[in-house]
Amino acid sequence: VHVHVARARKRQPTADEVWARARALAGLPLSRLPGFGVARGKGAVGDMVERALGIERSASSPDVPTVEVKTLPLVGLRAAESTWVCRATPSSLQSETWSTSRVRRKLARVLFVPIDRVALRVGTAFLWSPTEDEERMLRADWEDLADLVARGLGFAVSARRGRALQLRPKAPHAGVTRAARELDGTPYRTAPQAFYLRRTFVQRVVEAALADPARW
Amino acid sequence: VHVHVARARKRQPTADEVWARARALAGLPLSRLPGFGVARGKGAVGDMVERALGIERSASSPDVPTVEVKTLPLVGLRAAESTWVCRATPSSLQSETWSTSRVRRKLARVLFVPIDRVALRVGTAFLWSPTEDEERMLRADWEDLADLVARGLGFAVSARRGRALQLRPKAPHAGVTRAARELDGTPYRTAPQAFYLRRTFVQRVVEAALADPARW
DNA sequence: GGGGATCCACTGTTGGATCCAG
DNA sequence: CTGGATCCAACAGTGGATCCCC
């Protein structure tokens, strides 16, 4: 008899274990990360770091219950890129408030793993949670952007909007669209978008971390 | 510049073209179908026949606007199997009536391509639409089964129910479940099910076709 | 015999992000 | 410099059905 057994997923490590492992990666050349030479594409470093931390990727589950792991590409002390947060779909945003939002949950505790893009090494990981000031900015941007997306106006929003958060396309290519429904049920198609932390916002986070060595 | 160009899909053939090609396949050994030795699994013959008819498979589109192509495995003059019709999901059935149902649309015009499982050859294709009698049976079964599924009671329905249509599991394995919602919005998980034409019903169709050579 | 379980290919979606023209 | 476009892997979902104990 064939009996299906769900593939045994390794237990996800605890937040403390992830923290300890991330700190142990400091200084490691990227070439020594597990999967180097195998992982490809723009997310290759992110995938390798997650593997090094013992995190099994699986659709629709947070990295670790209470910690979101993000690589943070640096060129010198400059944050090189904006940071992807999560998808911005009309349907989910129609039923979210800031307090219940995925953006807020994901950003509540982030373990940033700096990546030195010049030396090609992993940097010293640090934990970040939004300060009161930062949370106010994020909330204001989210409430503005989420409202527009929820009302089916996402297509009209440019990445220029928002000080901390921005809305940008997120798809394999510009031809992709997804089915969505107006609040009144009318169906339409829209290009997938996502919330990103602006590069300048990430830069502030880097500088605050450097200024507070107690955190690293 | 990279510009995305949707992969040029070949124009789907018209119903007449499909009919002509299907008739031309009569007598062909399965080993001569395109993709023989490449296509594998339980749907291999179905896939090869569709290729031979020039039908490009793509998710979420009917085979040909107004014709549904189905292989019909025969052992002698005996229909060997039941025939899959379409998924039976609570959410879609909550908003369907018999007139608007996918079951009715799919079965409105079916091009059956018999497959001789003894001689391993393609048989003579024939078109089928439900007679008034058959449609009454299908409708009665559908209204009974769809109502149960829509109300979240699909799990309690066995394949014994229904004279023409039956409800059976449809999944890679018995461990698969899908998210669904009660009529009142309460979420639950349920094993995927699908509508099938009973083998005995398919047998009637075969016999009727044999008795009416005008149709082939 | 047939009800319940299962098999394969292909595409769509998601999570990881970085690329690059203007 | 950065807004808009894109890259890859892995997994889930769909459409094509048949398999195989009881």
Short mmCIF file of C-alpha atoms (C1' of nucleotides) in Angstrom, two decimals:
data_model
loop_
_atom_site.label_atom_id
_atom_site.label_comp_id
_atom_site.label_asym_id
_atom_site.label_seq_id
_atom_site.Cartn_x
_atom_site.Cartn_y
_atom_site.Cartn_z
CA VAL A 1 0.00 0.00 0.00
CA HIS A 2 1.15 3.49 -0.75
CA VAL A 3 0.54 5.84 2.11
CA HIS A 4 1.34 9.45 1.67
CA VAL A 5 3.58 10.92 4.30
CA ALA A 6 3.99 14.68 4.22
CA ARG A 7 7.65 15.34 3.60
CA ALA A 8 9.17 15.75 7.02
CA ARG A 9 10.14 19.39 7.27
CA LYS A 10 13.01 20.11 9.51
CA ARG A 11 11.90 21.97 12.59
CA GLN A 12 12.42 25.68 12.05
CA PRO A 13 15.14 27.02 14.33
CA THR A 14 14.21 29.38 17.14
CA ALA A 15 14.92 33.10 16.93
CA ASP A 16 17.85 32.67 19.31
CA GLU A 17 19.37 29.94 17.18
CA VAL A 18 19.03 32.07 14.07
CA TRP A 19 20.65 34.99 15.86
CA ALA A 20 23.59 32.88 17.00
CA ARG A 21 24.11 31.39 13.56
CA ALA A 22 23.86 34.77 11.86
CA ARG A 23 26.51 36.24 14.16
CA ALA A 24 28.76 33.29 13.38
CA LEU A 25 28.59 34.16 9.68
CA ALA A 26 30.29 37.55 10.15
CA GLY A 27 33.28 37.85 7.87
CA LEU A 28 32.52 34.76 5.84
CA PRO A 29 33.23 35.06 2.10
CA LEU A 30 30.07 34.57 0.06
CA SER A 31 31.87 31.77 -1.74
CA ARG A 32 31.78 29.76 1.47
CA LEU A 33 28.02 29.93 1.88
CA PRO A 34 26.13 26.68 1.29
CA GLY A 35 24.78 26.51 -2.22
CA PHE A 36 27.36 28.84 -3.70
CA GLY A 37 27.62 28.07 -7.40
CA VAL A 38 24.25 26.35 -7.33
CA ALA A 39 21.90 29.14 -6.29
CA ARG A 40 21.43 31.63 -9.09
CA GLY A 41 19.43 34.68 -9.87
CA LYS A 42 18.79 37.83 -7.94
CA GLY A 43 17.76 36.04 -4.80
CA ALA A 44 20.78 33.74 -4.72
CA VAL A 45 22.51 35.38 -1.76
CA GLY A 46 19.27 35.53 0.19
CA ASP A 47 18.67 31.85 -0.43
CA MET A 48 22.20 30.91 0.62
CA VAL A 49 21.98 32.93 3.81
CA GLU A 50 18.70 31.31 4.74
CA ARG A 51 20.22 27.91 4.20
CA ALA A 52 23.21 28.86 6.32
CA LEU A 53 20.81 29.84 9.08
CA GLY A 54 18.97 26.54 8.85
CA ILE A 55 15.78 28.09 7.60
CA GLU A 56 13.76 25.94 5.26
CA ARG A 57 11.95 27.98 2.71
CA SER A 58 8.38 27.04 2.26
CA ALA A 59 5.62 28.97 0.66
CA SER A 60 3.42 30.99 2.95
CA SER A 61 5.23 30.73 6.20
CA PRO A 62 7.25 33.35 7.98
CA ASP A 63 10.96 32.72 8.07
CA VAL A 64 10.88 32.04 11.79
CA PRO A 65 7.75 32.77 13.79
CA THR A 66 8.91 36.10 15.13
CA VAL A 67 11.90 37.13 13.06
CA GLU A 68 12.11 38.17 9.42
CA VAL A 69 15.52 37.65 7.85
CA LYS A 70 16.66 40.11 5.19
CA THR A 71 19.99 40.52 3.46
CA LEU A 72 21.18 44.11 3.28
CA PRO A 73 23.54 44.82 0.39
CA LEU A 74 26.18 47.40 1.25
CA VAL A 75 28.71 49.23 -0.86
CA GLY A 76 30.98 50.67 1.76
CA LEU A 77 28.54 52.05 4.30
CA ARG A 78 25.93 52.79 1.70
CA ALA A 79 22.77 50.70 1.51
CA ALA A 80 22.80 49.65 -2.11
CA GLU A 81 19.19 48.72 -2.60
CA SER A 82 15.66 49.10 -1.41
CA THR A 83 14.20 46.13 0.46
CA TRP A 84 11.23 44.08 -0.58
CA VAL A 85 8.65 43.67 2.17
CA CYS A 86 5.60 41.84 0.86
CA ARG A 87 3.03 41.78 -1.91
CA ALA A 88 0.40 44.47 -2.12
CA THR A 89 -2.74 42.82 -3.42
CA PRO A 90 -6.09 44.60 -3.52
CA SER A 91 -7.98 41.72 -1.95
CA SER A 92 -5.78 41.32 1.10
CA LEU A 93 -5.47 45.07 1.64
CA GLN A 94 -9.24 45.42 1.54
CA SER A 95 -9.40 43.62 4.86
CA GLU A 96 -6.25 44.86 6.59
CA THR A 97 -5.65 47.73 8.94
CA TRP A 98 -2.18 48.91 9.90
CA SER A 99 -2.36 46.91 13.13
CA THR A 100 -3.25 43.70 11.36
CA SER A 101 -1.16 44.31 8.26
CA ARG A 102 1.46 41.95 6.91
CA VAL A 103 3.79 44.90 6.48
CA ARG A 104 3.65 45.68 10.19
CA ARG A 105 4.05 42.03 11.19
CA LYS A 106 6.98 41.47 8.86
CA LEU A 107 8.79 44.60 9.99
CA ALA A 108 8.15 44.11 13.71
CA ARG A 109 11.48 42.30 14.14
CA VAL A 110 13.93 42.07 11.28
CA LEU A 111 17.30 40.39 11.36
CA PHE A 112 19.37 42.31 8.84
CA VAL A 113 22.34 40.39 7.45
CA PRO A 114 24.65 42.92 5.75
CA ILE A 115 26.34 41.77 2.57
CA ASP A 116 29.54 43.56 1.61
CA ARG A 117 29.20 43.81 -2.16
CA VAL A 118 32.77 45.01 -2.55
CA ALA A 119 34.60 42.42 -0.46
CA LEU A 120 31.97 39.77 -1.21
CA ARG A 121 31.64 38.84 2.43
CA VAL A 122 28.85 38.49 4.95
CA GLY A 123 28.78 41.31 7.51
CA THR A 124 27.74 41.47 11.14
CA ALA A 125 24.04 40.79 11.52
CA PHE A 126 21.88 43.06 13.65
CA LEU A 127 18.31 43.11 14.83
CA TRP A 128 16.03 45.99 14.00
CA SER A 129 12.58 47.00 15.13
CA PRO A 130 11.02 50.28 14.06
CA THR A 131 11.47 53.18 16.48
CA GLU A 132 8.36 55.14 17.32
CA ASP A 133 9.34 57.67 14.73
CA GLU A 134 9.95 55.05 12.09
CA GLU A 135 6.68 53.33 12.84
CA ARG A 136 4.80 56.59 12.41
CA MET A 137 6.35 57.08 8.98
CA LEU A 138 5.67 53.50 7.95
CA ARG A 139 2.11 53.67 9.15
CA ALA A 140 1.36 56.93 7.39
CA ASP A 141 2.77 55.61 4.11
CA TRP A 142 1.02 52.28 4.49
CA GLU A 143 -2.34 53.84 5.19
CA ASP A 144 -2.02 56.03 2.13
CA LEU A 145 -0.75 53.33 -0.23
CA ALA A 146 -2.87 50.46 1.05
CA ASP A 147 -6.01 52.54 0.69
CA LEU A 148 -5.22 53.32 -2.93
CA VAL A 149 -4.43 49.70 -3.76
CA ALA A 150 -7.50 48.43 -1.97
CA ARG A 151 -9.61 50.76 -4.10
CA GLY A 152 -8.06 49.46 -7.29
CA LEU A 153 -5.94 52.56 -7.87
CA GLY A 154 -2.57 50.87 -7.43
CA PHE A 155 -1.87 51.17 -11.16
CA ALA A 156 -1.81 54.94 -10.76
CA VAL A 157 0.69 54.98 -7.92
CA SER A 158 4.33 55.61 -8.78
CA ALA A 159 7.33 54.58 -6.72
CA ARG A 160 7.78 58.25 -5.89
CA ARG A 161 4.96 58.12 -3.39
CA GLY A 162 5.80 57.47 0.27
CA ARG A 163 8.77 58.45 2.38
CA ALA A 164 9.62 55.14 4.03
CA LEU A 165 7.50 52.66 2.12
CA GLN A 166 7.03 52.68 -1.62
CA LEU A 167 4.96 50.66 -4.06
CA ARG A 168 6.75 49.02 -6.97
CA PRO A 169 6.06 46.33 -9.60
CA LYS A 170 6.85 42.75 -8.56
CA ALA A 171 6.58 40.23 -11.35
CA PRO A 172 8.63 38.10 -13.70
CA HIS A 173 8.05 40.76 -16.37
CA ALA A 174 5.87 43.70 -17.21
CA GLY A 175 3.35 41.62 -19.13
CA VAL A 176 2.02 39.82 -16.07
CA THR A 177 -1.39 40.71 -14.68
CA ARG A 178 -3.54 39.25 -11.94
CA ALA A 179 -7.26 39.03 -11.48
CA ALA A 180 -8.70 41.34 -8.84
CA ARG A 181 -12.09 42.71 -7.85
CA GLU A 182 -13.32 46.19 -7.07
CA LEU A 183 -14.90 46.70 -3.68
CA ASP A 184 -18.25 46.30 -5.40
CA GLY A 185 -17.19 42.99 -6.95
CA THR A 186 -16.42 44.15 -10.48
CA PRO A 187 -13.49 42.12 -11.83
CA TYR A 188 -10.40 43.70 -13.37
CA ARG A 189 -6.77 42.85 -13.99
CA THR A 190 -3.83 44.58 -12.43
CA ALA A 191 -0.04 44.34 -12.52
CA PRO A 192 1.36 42.77 -9.33
CA GLN A 193 2.84 45.31 -6.94
CA ALA A 194 4.71 45.06 -3.67
CA PHE A 195 5.71 47.20 -0.72
CA TYR A 196 9.40 48.09 -0.50
CA LEU A 197 11.42 49.95 2.09
CA ARG A 198 12.99 52.89 0.32
CA ARG A 199 16.75 52.75 -0.04
CA THR A 200 17.03 55.99 1.93
CA PHE A 201 15.01 54.50 4.76
CA VAL A 202 17.26 51.45 4.86
CA GLN A 203 20.21 53.82 4.91
CA ARG A 204 18.87 55.42 8.09
CA VAL A 205 18.53 52.00 9.66
CA VAL A 206 22.15 51.19 8.82
CA GLU A 207 23.40 54.43 10.33
CA ALA A 208 21.39 54.02 13.49
CA ALA A 209 22.78 50.53 13.91
CA LEU A 210 26.35 51.73 13.45
CA ALA A 211 25.77 54.48 16.02
CA ASP A 212 24.56 52.00 18.61
CA PRO A 213 27.18 49.27 19.00
CA ALA A 214 25.18 47.76 21.85
CA ARG A 215 23.04 46.27 19.12
CA TRP A 216 25.91 44.55 17.41
CA VAL B 1 16.14 46.69 -24.43
CA HIS B 2 14.34 43.66 -23.24
CA VAL B 3 10.72 43.76 -24.13
CA HIS B 4 8.54 40.98 -23.02
CA VAL B 5 6.58 39.34 -25.74
CA ALA B 6 3.94 36.90 -24.59
CA ARG B 7 4.98 33.58 -26.01
CA ALA B 8 3.17 33.41 -29.27
CA ARG B 9 0.52 30.80 -28.80
CA LYS B 10 -0.51 29.06 -31.89
CA ARG B 11 -4.04 29.95 -32.83
CA GLN B 12 -6.35 27.32 -31.50
CA PRO B 13 -7.89 25.32 -34.32
CA THR B 14 -11.58 25.65 -35.05
CA ALA B 15 -14.05 22.95 -34.13
CA ASP B 16 -14.22 21.86 -37.76
CA GLU B 17 -10.47 21.53 -38.01
CA VAL B 18 -10.37 19.46 -34.84
CA TRP B 19 -13.11 17.22 -36.18
CA ALA B 20 -11.29 16.66 -39.45
CA ARG B 21 -8.01 15.90 -37.75
CA ALA B 22 -9.65 13.56 -35.25
CA ARG B 23 -11.28 11.58 -38.05
CA ALA B 24 -7.93 11.32 -39.76
CA LEU B 25 -6.48 9.64 -36.70
CA ALA B 26 -8.78 6.62 -36.94
CA GLY B 27 -6.76 3.42 -36.98
CA LEU B 28 -3.47 5.04 -36.04
CA PRO B 29 -1.30 3.01 -33.66
CA LEU B 30 -0.72 4.93 -30.41
CA SER B 31 2.99 4.57 -31.09
CA ARG B 32 2.59 6.91 -34.05
CA LEU B 33 1.08 9.74 -32.02
CA PRO B 34 3.29 12.79 -31.52
CA GLY B 35 5.08 12.66 -28.20
CA PHE B 36 4.97 8.88 -27.90
CA GLY B 37 7.78 7.83 -25.59
CA VAL B 38 7.99 11.33 -24.17
CA ALA B 39 4.57 11.82 -22.61
CA ARG B 40 4.18 9.75 -19.49
CA GLY B 41 1.71 9.20 -16.73
CA LYS B 42 -1.98 8.56 -16.74
CA GLY B 43 -2.77 11.46 -19.01
CA ALA B 44 -0.16 10.58 -21.62
CA VAL B 45 -2.59 9.40 -24.29
CA GLY B 46 -4.84 12.40 -23.73
CA ASP B 47 -1.87 14.73 -24.10
CA MET B 48 -0.69 13.05 -27.29
CA VAL B 49 -4.15 13.17 -28.83
CA GLU B 50 -4.47 16.86 -28.08
CA ARG B 51 -1.12 17.50 -29.69
CA ALA B 52 -2.17 15.47 -32.73
CA LEU B 53 -5.26 17.67 -32.97
CA GLY B 54 -3.18 20.82 -32.78
CA ILE B 55 -4.62 21.89 -29.45
CA GLU B 56 -2.24 23.80 -27.20
CA ARG B 57 -2.82 23.13 -23.58
CA SER B 58 -2.86 26.17 -21.41
CA ALA B 59 -4.23 26.58 -17.95
CA SER B 60 -7.68 28.03 -17.64
CA SER B 61 -8.90 27.87 -21.19
CA PRO B 62 -11.32 25.48 -22.78
CA ASP B 63 -9.79 23.10 -25.30
CA VAL B 64 -11.55 24.70 -28.20
CA PRO B 65 -14.24 27.28 -27.58
CA THR B 66 -17.17 25.01 -28.20
CA VAL B 67 -15.78 21.47 -28.19
CA GLU B 68 -14.39 19.44 -25.33
CA VAL B 69 -12.04 16.65 -26.40
CA LYS B 70 -11.98 13.46 -24.33
CA THR B 71 -10.26 10.17 -24.94
CA LEU B 72 -12.51 7.18 -24.36
CA PRO B 73 -10.62 4.00 -23.43
CA LEU B 74 -12.26 0.87 -24.79
CA VAL B 75 -11.62 -2.80 -24.18
CA GLY B 76 -13.55 -4.38 -27.00
CA LEU B 77 -16.81 -2.48 -26.95
CA ARG B 78 -16.65 -1.88 -23.23
CA ALA B 79 -15.93 1.59 -21.87
CA ALA B 80 -13.02 0.89 -19.58
CA GLU B 81 -13.14 3.95 -17.35
CA SER B 82 -15.20 6.75 -15.99
CA THR B 83 -14.51 10.20 -17.47
CA TRP B 84 -13.29 13.20 -15.58
CA VAL B 85 -15.37 16.32 -16.18
CA CYS B 86 -14.14 19.15 -13.97
CA ARG B 87 -13.28 20.11 -10.42
CA ALA B 88 -16.00 20.43 -7.84
CA THR B 89 -14.95 23.25 -5.53
CA PRO B 90 -17.26 24.68 -2.87
CA SER B 91 -16.58 28.29 -3.84
CA SER B 92 -17.39 27.95 -7.52
CA LEU B 93 -20.41 25.77 -6.88
CA GLN B 94 -21.78 28.32 -4.44
CA SER B 95 -22.41 30.63 -7.36
CA GLU B 96 -23.38 28.20 -10.11
CA THR B 97 -26.71 26.92 -11.27
CA TRP B 98 -27.11 24.02 -13.67
CA SER B 99 -27.53 26.44 -16.57
CA THR B 100 -24.36 28.32 -15.78
CA SER B 101 -22.36 25.33 -14.56
CA ARG B 102 -19.02 24.28 -15.92
CA VAL B 103 -20.29 20.71 -16.03
CA ARG B 104 -23.06 21.68 -18.41
CA ARG B 105 -20.79 23.82 -20.57
CA LYS B 106 -18.10 21.15 -20.79
CA LEU B 107 -20.56 18.43 -21.68
CA ALA B 108 -22.54 20.48 -24.18
CA ARG B 109 -20.42 19.22 -27.07
CA VAL B 110 -17.83 16.52 -26.51
CA LEU B 111 -15.58 15.03 -29.14
CA PHE B 112 -14.93 11.50 -27.93
CA VAL B 113 -11.78 9.91 -29.31
CA PRO B 114 -11.99 6.16 -28.62
CA ILE B 115 -8.75 4.43 -27.68
CA ASP B 116 -8.54 0.71 -28.32
CA ARG B 117 -6.64 -0.51 -25.29
CA VAL B 118 -6.22 -3.99 -26.75
CA ALA B 119 -4.95 -3.11 -30.20
CA LEU B 120 -3.30 0.09 -28.95
CA ARG B 121 -4.83 2.15 -31.70
CA VAL B 122 -6.91 5.30 -32.00
CA GLY B 123 -10.53 4.63 -32.91
CA THR B 124 -13.08 6.59 -34.89
CA ALA B 125 -13.92 9.86 -33.16
CA PHE B 126 -17.53 10.91 -32.69
CA LEU B 127 -19.35 13.95 -31.40
CA TRP B 128 -21.71 13.67 -28.49
CA SER B 129 -24.19 16.04 -26.92
CA PRO B 130 -26.51 14.94 -24.14
CA THR B 131 -29.96 13.77 -25.26
CA GLU B 132 -32.88 15.27 -23.37
CA ASP B 133 -32.98 12.17 -21.25
CA GLU B 134 -29.28 12.30 -20.52
CA GLU B 135 -29.43 15.96 -19.68
CA ARG B 136 -32.21 15.35 -17.19
CA MET B 137 -30.10 12.72 -15.45
CA LEU B 138 -27.03 14.90 -15.43
CA ARG B 139 -28.93 17.87 -14.13
CA ALA B 140 -30.58 15.92 -11.33
CA ASP B 141 -27.26 14.49 -10.21
CA TRP B 142 -25.50 17.82 -10.51
CA GLU B 143 -28.12 19.67 -8.50
CA ASP B 144 -27.88 17.10 -5.76
CA LEU B 145 -24.10 16.88 -5.66
CA ALA B 146 -23.31 20.55 -6.25
CA ASP B 147 -25.64 21.54 -3.44
CA LEU B 148 -23.88 19.24 -1.01
CA VAL B 149 -20.43 20.43 -2.04
CA ALA B 150 -21.46 24.09 -1.92
CA ARG B 151 -22.61 23.53 1.64
CA GLY B 152 -19.29 22.01 2.65
CA LEU B 153 -20.64 18.48 2.80
CA GLY B 154 -18.59 17.10 -0.07
CA PHE B 155 -16.43 15.11 2.32
CA ALA B 156 -19.49 13.03 3.22
CA VAL B 157 -20.41 12.15 -0.36
CA SER B 158 -19.29 8.81 -1.72
CA ALA B 159 -18.79 7.91 -5.35
CA ARG B 160 -21.89 5.75 -5.04
CA ARG B 161 -24.12 8.79 -5.22
CA GLY B 162 -25.48 9.84 -8.61
CA ARG B 163 -26.56 7.81 -11.63
CA ALA B 164 -24.78 9.66 -14.43
CA LEU B 165 -22.42 11.97 -12.55
CA GLN B 166 -20.43 11.02 -9.52
CA LEU B 167 -18.11 12.84 -7.15
CA ARG B 168 -14.62 11.44 -6.61
CA PRO B 169 -11.29 12.56 -5.15
CA LYS B 170 -8.96 14.40 -7.54
CA ALA B 171 -5.53 15.07 -6.13
CA PRO B 172 -1.93 13.91 -6.32
CA HIS B 173 -2.53 11.92 -3.15
CA ALA B 174 -4.95 11.55 -0.28
CA GLY B 175 -3.05 13.97 1.95
CA VAL B 176 -3.89 17.04 -0.10
CA THR B 177 -6.40 19.54 1.22
CA ARG B 178 -7.57 22.93 0.01
CA ALA B 179 -8.81 25.98 1.81
CA ALA B 180 -12.52 26.63 1.53
CA ARG B 181 -15.19 28.70 3.26
CA GLU B 182 -18.63 27.88 4.57
CA LEU B 183 -21.48 29.93 3.20
CA ASP B 184 -21.19 32.06 6.32
CA GLY B 185 -17.48 32.63 5.76
CA THR B 186 -16.04 30.16 8.25
CA PRO B 187 -12.83 28.69 6.82
CA TYR B 188 -12.17 24.96 6.64
CA ARG B 189 -10.07 22.56 4.61
CA THR B 190 -11.37 19.92 2.29
CA ALA B 191 -9.97 17.22 0.01
CA PRO B 192 -10.23 18.18 -3.68
CA GLN B 193 -13.06 16.46 -5.50
CA ALA B 194 -14.21 16.36 -9.09
CA PHE B 195 -17.23 15.43 -11.16
CA TYR B 196 -16.90 12.27 -13.25
CA LEU B 197 -19.19 10.64 -15.76
CA ARG B 198 -19.88 7.15 -14.44
CA ARG B 199 -18.42 4.34 -16.49
CA THR B 200 -21.91 2.97 -17.03
CA PHE B 201 -23.06 6.31 -18.39
CA VAL B 202 -20.12 6.42 -20.78
CA GLN B 203 -21.04 2.90 -21.83
CA ARG B 204 -24.52 4.09 -22.84
CA VAL B 205 -22.95 6.84 -24.89
CA VAL B 206 -20.75 4.33 -26.70
CA GLU B 207 -23.68 2.08 -27.48
CA ALA B 208 -25.83 4.93 -28.72
CA ALA B 209 -23.02 6.04 -31.01
CA LEU B 210 -22.58 2.54 -32.42
CA ALA B 211 -26.30 2.31 -33.04
CA ASP B 212 -26.32 5.53 -35.03
CA PRO B 213 -23.71 5.27 -37.76
CA ALA B 214 -24.84 8.62 -39.13
CA ARG B 215 -22.75 10.11 -36.37
CA TRP B 216 -19.58 8.33 -37.44
"C1'" DG C 1 -16.26 -3.92 -10.68
"C1'" DG C 2 -15.68 0.34 -9.12
"C1'" DG C 3 -14.59 3.64 -5.23
"C1'" DG C 4 -10.89 5.88 -3.59
"C1'" DA C 5 -6.07 6.89 -4.60
"C1'" DT C 6 -2.77 8.29 -7.48
"C1'" DC C 7 0.61 9.75 -11.69
"C1'" DC C 8 2.80 13.33 -14.94
"C1'" DA C 9 3.45 17.80 -17.43
"C1'" DC C 10 2.91 22.34 -17.41
"C1'" DT C 11 1.91 26.78 -15.71
"C1'" DG C 12 1.06 30.09 -12.17
"C1'" DT C 13 2.36 32.14 -7.86
"C1'" DT C 14 5.46 33.33 -4.17
"C1'" DG C 15 9.59 34.46 -1.78
"C1'" DG C 16 14.33 35.50 -2.37
"C1'" DA C 17 15.91 39.97 -4.34
"C1'" DT C 18 18.97 42.88 -8.04
"C1'" DC C 19 19.34 45.07 -12.67
"C1'" DC C 20 19.68 49.04 -15.72
"C1'" DA C 21 18.02 52.78 -18.91
"C1'" DG C 22 17.20 57.44 -18.81
"C1'" DC D 1 20.02 57.53 -8.71
"C1'" DT D 2 16.18 55.27 -8.70
"C1'" DG D 3 11.63 53.87 -10.76
"C1'" DG D 4 10.17 50.36 -13.28
"C1'" DA D 5 11.55 45.85 -15.05
"C1'" DT D 6 13.26 41.65 -14.36
"C1'" DC D 7 15.73 36.87 -12.70
"C1'" DC D 8 15.56 32.11 -10.45
"C1'" DA D 9 13.94 28.14 -7.58
"C1'" DA D 10 10.52 25.87 -5.41
"C1'" DC D 11 6.04 24.73 -4.74
"C1'" DA D 12 1.10 24.66 -5.48
"C1'" DG D 13 -2.69 24.28 -8.73
"C1'" DT D 14 -4.91 22.50 -13.05
"C1'" DG D 15 -5.81 19.51 -16.87
"C1'" DG D 16 -4.82 15.18 -18.91
"C1'" DA D 17 -6.56 10.76 -16.94
"C1'" DT D 18 -5.63 5.56 -15.12
"C1'" DC D 19 -4.39 2.46 -11.28
"C1'" DC D 20 -5.49 -1.07 -7.96
"C1'" DC D 21 -7.15 -3.00 -3.62
"C1'" DC D 22 -11.39 -4.48 -1.39
#
